[in-house]
Amino acid sequence: MQIVVASGKGGTGKSLVSLNLALSLSEQMPVTLVDCDAEEPNLHLFSLNEEIKEEQKVFVTIPSWNKELCTYCGLCGEFCQYGAIVVLPEQILFFQEHCHSCGGCSLVCPEKAITEINHQIGSVISSDFRPNCLLITGKLNPGEIRTPPVISASLNKAKKGLVIRDAPPGVACPVIESVSGADVCVLVTESTPFGLHDLKAALELTRVFGIPAGVVINKSDGKDSLITDYCHSENLPIFLTIPFTREIALIQGSGKIIAEQDATWKDAFLMLYHDIEDLIRGQK
Amino acid sequence: MSEKKICIPANSSDENAMLDGRFGRAPFFCLYTPGDNTTRWIPNSLAAEASGVGPKVVQILVKEGITELVAGAVGGNAGAALQAAGITVHIQSGALSVQDIINTYRTESTK
């Protein structure tokens, strides 16, 4: 089963939920945790083991010009819809960050002067997070902008068993890549106008994909009607409410896991998993 | 040395046209040739494109044989492409009419 933890808004507690869900379950079954926030991954900070088990490079293809064959006819630049190629009388300018790796430039080149070469944009790092929990971290290289291929490569390493994907914030391409193909989505939110606004956007995204979703309210001050009213109106189950306490903030902030510190939290996250299973069963 | 030809990004294509602060997304380009004192206006078909506009517009200017650009600002990629293409860039701020800019070039060429 593939569970994706998303939110829309940043800072609601996606990592808190992903980590605690993964570690509560890892005593019962092997769990793979995927850090899909490839632009700024941070789940590894909670790992007890810094040893890298495997590192796989992630490439995209970019064009390379053979200057001996190129006649500077300009067809490649005309074809490129992304403004990545400018052809001057005796010079090719290539703007790599605009390239979408479509390969069209090499197809239209009448001189066969363009070959596609690999360009590394990031890597996928596997490590043993806990004895029964594998962590797969997508890592985009600084200066690169194409996050989705790194996320896709990370998810390719997590095809079997129970997988928990910790999605990046937002609802744009990296989140779409993280949500795509998941069986269920846990939407983490907070009872603020911003939390509600972005919950709506994230819910819309899960509905585009037809993925069943439920909500975790985090940092609750006990007055959550803003979110609970919305969930009732949208027929969204509320899986769990986590209070806004100094104790939880201190544990999480010092790199520890609340479910490992306090058995009542482990039970709460096991309940969350049962609710997720029930939701999926109800959909079938 | 190729003939001097100036590109002025403009917000319209009539006698009231002002220098458009945006280079790649200006709706029109006024192409002025001081040698024979002629102007030609071309619409910018790329003004509404999503991305990569700067380099694409530079490609058009190269094809038009432009040697100088008067602009409010140019982006990083456009700037790199303009430099590689040997197009001199004159950054101008404030409200300037296209006609004022052309007049400045005329005065210069008759000195």
Short mmCIF file of C-alpha atoms in Angstrom, two decimals:
data_model
loop_
_atom_site.label_atom_id
_atom_site.label_comp_id
_atom_site.label_asym_id
_atom_site.label_seq_id
_atom_site.Cartn_x
_atom_site.Cartn_y
_atom_site.Cartn_z
CA MET A 1 0.00 0.00 0.00
CA GLN A 2 1.19 3.49 -0.89
CA ILE A 3 0.19 6.21 1.57
CA VAL A 4 1.03 9.81 0.67
CA VAL A 5 1.11 12.51 3.35
CA ALA A 6 0.42 15.95 1.81
CA SER A 7 -0.91 19.29 3.00
CA GLY A 8 -0.79 22.15 0.56
CA LYS A 9 0.40 24.52 3.29
CA GLY A 10 3.96 24.14 4.54
CA GLY A 11 4.73 23.62 8.20
CA THR A 12 1.49 21.83 9.10
CA GLY A 13 3.24 18.65 10.22
CA LYS A 14 3.59 16.32 7.22
CA SER A 15 6.94 15.04 8.43
CA LEU A 16 5.62 14.60 11.98
CA VAL A 17 2.76 12.44 10.66
CA SER A 18 4.92 10.51 8.15
CA LEU A 19 7.63 9.70 10.70
CA ASN A 20 5.26 8.68 13.47
CA LEU A 21 3.06 6.60 11.22
CA ALA A 22 6.10 4.83 9.73
CA LEU A 23 7.76 4.08 13.07
CA SER A 24 4.57 3.02 14.84
CA LEU A 25 3.96 0.48 12.08
CA SER A 26 7.56 -0.67 11.63
CA GLU A 27 7.32 -2.88 14.72
CA GLN A 28 4.64 -4.90 12.94
CA MET A 29 5.77 -4.84 9.31
CA PRO A 30 8.60 -3.55 7.14
CA VAL A 31 7.99 0.07 6.16
CA THR A 32 9.57 2.20 3.46
CA LEU A 33 9.56 5.93 4.12
CA VAL A 34 10.13 8.15 1.08
CA ASP A 35 11.20 11.77 1.51
CA CYS A 36 9.66 13.32 -1.62
CA ASP A 37 10.66 16.85 -0.61
CA ALA A 38 13.66 16.60 -2.92
CA GLU A 39 14.34 20.35 -2.86
CA GLU A 40 14.95 20.29 0.86
CA PRO A 41 14.79 16.75 2.26
CA ASN A 42 15.05 16.52 6.04
CA LEU A 43 13.65 13.19 7.29
CA HIS A 44 17.23 11.85 7.49
CA LEU A 45 17.79 14.26 10.40
CA PHE A 46 15.61 11.93 12.49
CA SER A 47 17.61 8.85 11.54
CA LEU A 48 19.73 7.01 14.08
CA ASN A 49 21.97 5.72 11.32
CA GLU A 50 23.78 8.08 8.96
CA GLU A 51 25.29 5.32 6.83
CA ILE A 52 24.27 5.47 3.18
CA LYS A 53 23.25 2.05 1.91
CA GLU A 54 22.92 2.95 -1.75
CA GLU A 55 23.13 6.13 -3.80
CA GLN A 56 21.67 6.26 -7.28
CA LYS A 57 22.26 9.18 -9.61
CA VAL A 58 19.29 10.78 -11.37
CA PHE A 59 19.83 12.04 -14.89
CA VAL A 60 17.91 13.97 -17.50
CA THR A 61 18.99 14.19 -21.13
CA ILE A 62 20.20 17.45 -22.66
CA PRO A 63 21.42 18.18 -26.18
CA SER A 64 25.09 18.33 -27.11
CA TRP A 65 26.22 19.87 -30.40
CA ASN A 66 28.97 18.50 -32.63
CA LYS A 67 30.59 21.76 -33.80
CA GLU A 68 32.18 19.96 -36.78
CA LEU A 69 28.79 19.01 -38.20
CA CYS A 70 26.69 22.03 -37.14
CA THR A 71 25.94 24.55 -39.91
CA TYR A 72 24.19 26.99 -37.51
CA CYS A 73 21.04 26.70 -39.62
CA GLY A 74 18.93 27.51 -36.55
CA LEU A 75 16.29 24.75 -36.92
CA CYS A 76 16.93 23.42 -33.41
CA GLY A 77 16.37 26.89 -31.91
CA GLU A 78 13.20 27.38 -33.94
CA PHE A 79 11.87 24.02 -32.79
CA CYS A 80 12.55 24.56 -29.09
CA GLN A 81 9.34 25.80 -27.47
CA TYR A 82 11.07 26.54 -24.18
CA GLY A 83 13.61 29.13 -25.31
CA ALA A 84 16.50 26.87 -24.32
CA ILE A 85 18.44 27.28 -27.59
CA VAL A 86 19.65 30.44 -29.32
CA VAL A 87 21.59 30.00 -32.56
CA LEU A 88 23.98 32.80 -33.46
CA PRO A 89 25.97 32.98 -36.72
CA GLU A 90 28.78 30.83 -35.32
CA GLN A 91 27.72 30.00 -31.81
CA ILE A 92 25.06 27.94 -30.03
CA LEU A 93 23.73 29.20 -26.70
CA PHE A 94 22.04 26.56 -24.55
CA PHE A 95 20.03 27.50 -21.45
CA GLN A 96 19.90 24.23 -19.61
CA GLU A 97 17.31 25.27 -17.01
CA HIS A 98 14.77 25.85 -19.79
CA CYS A 99 15.32 22.44 -21.41
CA HIS A 100 12.51 19.90 -20.89
CA SER A 101 14.49 16.97 -22.39
CA CYS A 102 11.95 16.51 -25.19
CA GLY A 103 14.71 15.56 -27.66
CA GLY A 104 13.01 17.48 -30.50
CA CYS A 105 16.15 19.48 -31.33
CA SER A 106 18.09 16.32 -32.15
CA LEU A 107 15.20 15.02 -34.29
CA VAL A 108 14.92 18.15 -36.45
CA CYS A 109 18.68 18.62 -36.95
CA PRO A 110 19.32 17.93 -40.67
CA GLU A 111 23.07 17.43 -40.07
CA LYS A 112 22.64 14.98 -37.17
CA ALA A 113 24.89 17.30 -35.21
CA ILE A 114 22.96 16.93 -31.94
CA THR A 115 23.24 13.99 -29.59
CA GLU A 116 21.45 13.70 -26.28
CA ILE A 117 23.72 13.31 -23.28
CA ASN A 118 23.00 12.58 -19.63
CA HIS A 119 23.08 15.39 -17.14
CA GLN A 120 22.87 14.61 -13.42
CA ILE A 121 20.23 16.66 -11.58
CA GLY A 122 20.14 14.79 -8.28
CA SER A 123 20.30 11.47 -6.51
CA VAL A 124 18.26 8.94 -4.58
CA ILE A 125 19.77 7.86 -1.27
CA SER A 126 18.71 4.72 0.60
CA SER A 127 19.52 4.22 4.26
CA ASP A 128 18.31 2.13 7.20
CA PHE A 129 16.27 4.63 9.18
CA ARG A 130 15.35 2.12 11.88
CA PRO A 131 15.79 -1.68 12.00
CA ASN A 132 12.54 -2.32 10.11
CA CYS A 133 12.23 1.01 8.30
CA LEU A 134 14.05 1.92 5.10
CA LEU A 135 14.39 5.62 4.24
CA ILE A 136 14.58 6.67 0.59
CA THR A 137 15.55 10.29 0.11
CA GLY A 138 15.21 12.20 -3.13
CA LYS A 139 17.83 14.93 -3.38
CA LEU A 140 17.84 17.60 -6.07
CA ASN A 141 21.20 19.22 -6.76
CA PRO A 142 21.46 22.94 -5.93
CA GLY A 143 20.64 25.14 -8.93
CA GLU A 144 18.55 22.47 -10.64
CA ILE A 145 14.84 23.11 -11.12
CA ARG A 146 13.43 19.79 -12.31
CA THR A 147 12.27 18.15 -9.11
CA PRO A 148 9.73 15.64 -10.51
CA PRO A 149 12.28 13.27 -12.14
CA VAL A 150 14.09 12.97 -8.79
CA ILE A 151 10.83 12.19 -6.98
CA SER A 152 9.85 9.70 -9.67
CA ALA A 153 13.21 7.91 -9.31
CA SER A 154 12.76 7.83 -5.52
CA LEU A 155 9.29 6.31 -5.80
CA ASN A 156 10.60 3.71 -8.26
CA LYS A 157 12.74 2.39 -5.42
CA ALA A 158 9.68 1.99 -3.19
CA LYS A 159 7.31 -0.25 -5.10
CA LYS A 160 6.77 -3.03 -2.57
CA GLY A 161 5.17 -3.41 0.85
CA LEU A 162 3.93 -0.53 2.94
CA VAL A 163 5.24 2.77 1.59
CA ILE A 164 4.75 6.16 3.26
CA ARG A 165 5.50 9.12 1.02
CA ASP A 166 6.22 12.44 2.71
CA ALA A 167 5.19 14.99 0.04
CA PRO A 168 6.58 18.50 -0.36
CA PRO A 169 4.29 21.47 0.43
CA GLY A 170 2.22 23.11 -2.29
CA VAL A 171 0.06 21.59 -5.00
CA ALA A 172 2.35 22.03 -8.01
CA CYS A 173 4.45 19.58 -10.08
CA PRO A 174 6.56 18.06 -7.25
CA VAL A 175 3.42 17.34 -5.20
CA ILE A 176 1.59 15.96 -8.24
CA GLU A 177 4.52 13.59 -8.81
CA SER A 178 4.45 12.58 -5.11
CA VAL A 179 0.69 11.95 -5.03
CA SER A 180 0.47 10.17 -8.38
CA GLY A 181 -0.08 6.43 -8.03
CA ALA A 182 -0.77 6.52 -4.28
CA ASP A 183 -3.63 4.45 -2.82
CA VAL A 184 -4.63 6.97 -0.18
CA CYS A 185 -3.76 10.50 0.87
CA VAL A 186 -3.45 11.84 4.41
CA LEU A 187 -3.96 15.62 4.36
CA VAL A 188 -2.31 17.35 7.31
CA THR A 189 -3.75 20.74 8.17
CA GLU A 190 -4.12 23.27 10.96
CA SER A 191 -7.13 25.32 12.08
CA THR A 192 -6.15 28.57 10.46
CA PRO A 193 -7.51 30.34 7.37
CA PHE A 194 -4.25 29.46 5.60
CA GLY A 195 -4.53 25.83 6.63
CA LEU A 196 -8.10 25.67 5.32
CA HIS A 197 -7.28 27.47 2.08
CA ASP A 198 -4.46 25.10 1.22
CA LEU A 199 -6.39 22.03 2.44
CA LYS A 200 -9.02 22.85 -0.18
CA ALA A 201 -6.36 23.03 -2.90
CA ALA A 202 -4.76 19.76 -1.78
CA LEU A 203 -8.14 18.00 -1.62
CA GLU A 204 -8.90 19.15 -5.16
CA LEU A 205 -5.61 17.61 -6.27
CA THR A 206 -6.43 14.23 -4.69
CA ARG A 207 -9.83 14.31 -6.41
CA VAL A 208 -8.22 14.94 -9.80
CA PHE A 209 -6.35 11.67 -9.22
CA GLY A 210 -9.35 9.89 -7.68
CA ILE A 211 -7.36 9.11 -4.53
CA PRO A 212 -9.36 8.73 -1.29
CA ALA A 213 -8.30 11.20 1.39
CA GLY A 214 -8.67 11.88 5.09
CA VAL A 215 -7.49 14.66 7.37
CA VAL A 216 -5.13 15.02 10.32
CA ILE A 217 -5.58 18.28 12.25
CA ASN A 218 -2.29 19.30 13.82
CA LYS A 219 -1.43 22.05 16.31
CA SER A 220 -5.03 22.01 17.54
CA ASP A 221 -6.07 24.49 20.25
CA GLY A 222 -9.36 22.62 20.59
CA LYS A 223 -11.24 25.15 18.45
CA ASP A 224 -11.11 23.44 15.08
CA SER A 225 -14.59 24.17 13.70
CA LEU A 226 -13.07 25.99 10.73
CA ILE A 227 -11.61 22.67 9.55
CA THR A 228 -14.15 20.24 11.01
CA ASP A 229 -17.11 22.07 9.40
CA TYR A 230 -15.36 21.94 6.05
CA CYS A 231 -14.51 18.23 6.43
CA HIS A 232 -18.15 17.42 7.25
CA SER A 233 -19.38 19.38 4.25
CA GLU A 234 -16.91 17.57 1.97
CA ASN A 235 -17.54 14.17 3.59
CA LEU A 236 -13.87 13.96 4.52
CA PRO A 237 -12.98 11.72 7.48
CA ILE A 238 -10.89 13.31 10.25
CA PHE A 239 -8.39 10.61 11.16
CA LEU A 240 -6.58 12.25 14.04
CA THR A 241 -6.27 15.52 15.94
CA ILE A 242 -2.87 16.40 17.44
CA PRO A 243 -2.89 19.13 20.10
CA PHE A 244 -0.68 22.19 20.08
CA THR A 245 1.57 21.46 23.05
CA ARG A 246 5.04 22.46 24.10
CA GLU A 247 5.86 18.83 24.86
CA ILE A 248 5.26 17.64 21.28
CA ALA A 249 7.16 20.61 19.86
CA LEU A 250 10.11 19.90 22.13
CA ILE A 251 10.29 16.21 21.18
CA GLN A 252 9.95 16.81 17.43
CA GLY A 253 12.26 19.83 17.60
CA SER A 254 15.03 17.82 19.22
CA GLY A 255 14.93 15.22 16.45
CA LYS A 256 12.94 12.61 18.36
CA ILE A 257 9.70 10.85 17.49
CA ILE A 258 6.65 11.27 19.75
CA ALA A 259 5.46 7.69 19.09
CA GLU A 260 8.83 6.37 20.30
CA GLN A 261 8.71 8.52 23.43
CA ASP A 262 5.11 7.96 24.42
CA ALA A 263 3.15 4.73 23.79
CA THR A 264 -0.18 6.56 23.69
CA TRP A 265 1.03 8.33 20.53
CA LYS A 266 2.11 5.03 19.01
CA ASP A 267 -1.41 3.71 19.60
CA ALA A 268 -2.89 6.87 18.11
CA PHE A 269 -0.85 6.44 14.91
CA LEU A 270 -1.74 2.72 14.75
CA MET A 271 -5.39 3.84 14.95
CA LEU A 272 -4.69 6.26 12.12
CA TYR A 273 -3.44 3.35 10.04
CA HIS A 274 -6.59 1.33 10.79
CA ASP A 275 -8.74 4.30 9.76
CA ILE A 276 -6.76 4.54 6.51
CA GLU A 277 -7.35 0.82 5.85
CA ASP A 278 -11.07 1.26 6.57
CA LEU A 279 -11.26 4.21 4.17
CA ILE A 280 -9.67 2.20 1.38
CA ARG A 281 -11.90 -0.79 2.10
CA GLY A 282 -14.96 1.47 2.02
CA GLN A 283 -13.96 2.77 -1.43
CA LYS A 284 -13.72 -0.70 -2.97
CA MET B 1 30.92 46.14 -39.60
CA SER B 2 27.23 45.56 -40.03
CA GLU B 3 24.82 48.46 -40.39
CA LYS B 4 23.62 50.06 -37.16
CA LYS B 5 20.09 48.92 -36.36
CA ILE B 6 18.33 49.67 -33.08
CA CYS B 7 15.55 47.78 -31.34
CA ILE B 8 13.21 49.63 -28.95
CA PRO B 9 10.64 47.53 -27.01
CA ALA B 10 7.38 49.52 -27.09
CA ASN B 11 4.00 49.43 -25.38
CA SER B 12 2.12 50.29 -28.60
CA SER B 13 2.88 50.77 -32.27
CA ASP B 14 1.65 54.34 -32.87
CA GLU B 15 3.17 57.83 -32.55
CA ASN B 16 2.48 57.83 -28.77
CA ALA B 17 4.43 54.62 -28.16
CA MET B 18 6.47 54.54 -24.96
CA LEU B 19 9.53 52.44 -24.15
CA ASP B 20 8.19 49.29 -22.47
CA GLY B 21 9.99 48.47 -19.22
CA ARG B 22 9.84 44.79 -20.07
CA PHE B 23 12.11 43.53 -22.82
CA GLY B 24 10.88 40.05 -23.79
CA ARG B 25 7.23 40.72 -23.04
CA ALA B 26 6.84 44.12 -24.68
CA PRO B 27 3.90 43.91 -27.13
CA PHE B 28 5.83 45.62 -29.98
CA PHE B 29 9.36 46.24 -31.14
CA CYS B 30 10.32 49.38 -33.03
CA LEU B 31 13.28 48.69 -35.32
CA TYR B 32 15.11 51.88 -36.26
CA THR B 33 17.85 52.13 -38.87
CA PRO B 34 19.75 55.45 -38.50
CA GLY B 35 21.56 54.94 -41.83
CA ASP B 36 18.45 55.56 -43.92
CA ASN B 37 16.35 57.00 -41.05
CA THR B 38 13.63 54.34 -41.37
CA THR B 39 11.50 52.66 -38.70
CA ARG B 40 9.67 49.38 -38.84
CA TRP B 41 7.31 48.02 -36.18
CA ILE B 42 6.92 44.32 -35.48
CA PRO B 43 4.43 42.75 -33.06
CA ASN B 44 5.96 40.50 -30.41
CA SER B 45 4.35 37.11 -30.98
CA LEU B 46 6.12 35.79 -27.86
CA ALA B 47 4.72 38.39 -25.40
CA ALA B 48 2.29 35.90 -23.84
CA GLU B 49 4.52 32.79 -23.84
CA ALA B 50 4.96 30.97 -20.56
CA SER B 51 8.74 30.86 -20.27
CA GLY B 52 12.04 31.20 -22.07
CA VAL B 53 10.87 34.41 -23.73
CA GLY B 54 14.13 36.36 -23.34
CA PRO B 55 16.35 34.02 -25.37
CA LYS B 56 13.64 33.54 -28.01
CA VAL B 57 13.29 37.29 -28.52
CA VAL B 58 17.07 37.64 -28.80
CA GLN B 59 16.94 35.02 -31.56
CA ILE B 60 14.46 37.23 -33.44
CA LEU B 61 16.68 40.31 -32.98
CA VAL B 62 19.68 38.36 -34.32
CA LYS B 63 17.68 37.42 -37.42
CA GLU B 64 16.64 41.07 -37.87
CA GLY B 65 20.30 42.12 -37.76
CA ILE B 66 19.88 44.30 -34.66
CA THR B 67 23.11 45.83 -33.33
CA GLU B 68 21.78 47.86 -30.37
CA LEU B 69 18.94 47.49 -27.88
CA VAL B 70 17.42 50.23 -25.73
CA ALA B 71 15.54 48.64 -22.83
CA GLY B 72 14.25 49.25 -19.33
CA ALA B 73 15.71 45.99 -18.09
CA VAL B 74 16.85 42.63 -19.45
CA GLY B 75 16.80 39.28 -17.66
CA GLY B 76 19.82 37.07 -17.01
CA ASN B 77 19.38 34.66 -19.90
CA ALA B 78 18.43 37.41 -22.35
CA GLY B 79 21.45 39.41 -21.19
CA ALA B 80 23.78 36.46 -21.78
CA ALA B 81 22.30 35.87 -25.23
CA LEU B 82 22.52 39.58 -26.15
CA GLN B 83 26.15 39.69 -25.07
CA ALA B 84 27.03 36.56 -27.03
CA ALA B 85 25.24 37.98 -30.06
CA GLY B 86 27.28 41.20 -29.77
CA ILE B 87 24.18 43.38 -29.34
CA THR B 88 24.94 46.50 -27.30
CA VAL B 89 22.38 47.10 -24.55
CA HIS B 90 21.47 50.59 -23.33
CA ILE B 91 19.46 50.41 -20.11
CA GLN B 92 17.12 53.39 -19.72
CA SER B 93 14.84 54.13 -16.79
CA GLY B 94 11.90 56.48 -16.55
CA ALA B 95 9.13 57.32 -19.00
CA LEU B 96 10.68 57.69 -22.45
CA SER B 97 8.79 57.83 -25.69
CA VAL B 98 10.04 55.76 -28.60
CA GLN B 99 10.15 58.99 -30.61
CA ASP B 100 12.47 60.62 -28.02
CA ILE B 101 14.87 57.71 -28.28
CA ILE B 102 14.83 57.85 -32.08
CA ASN B 103 15.40 61.62 -31.97
CA THR B 104 18.44 61.11 -29.74
CA TYR B 105 19.93 58.72 -32.31
CA ARG B 106 19.13 61.21 -35.12
CA THR B 107 20.89 64.05 -33.29
CA GLU B 108 23.90 61.82 -32.72
CA SER B 109 24.15 60.77 -36.36
CA THR B 110 24.01 64.37 -37.61
CA LYS B 111 26.70 65.64 -35.22
#
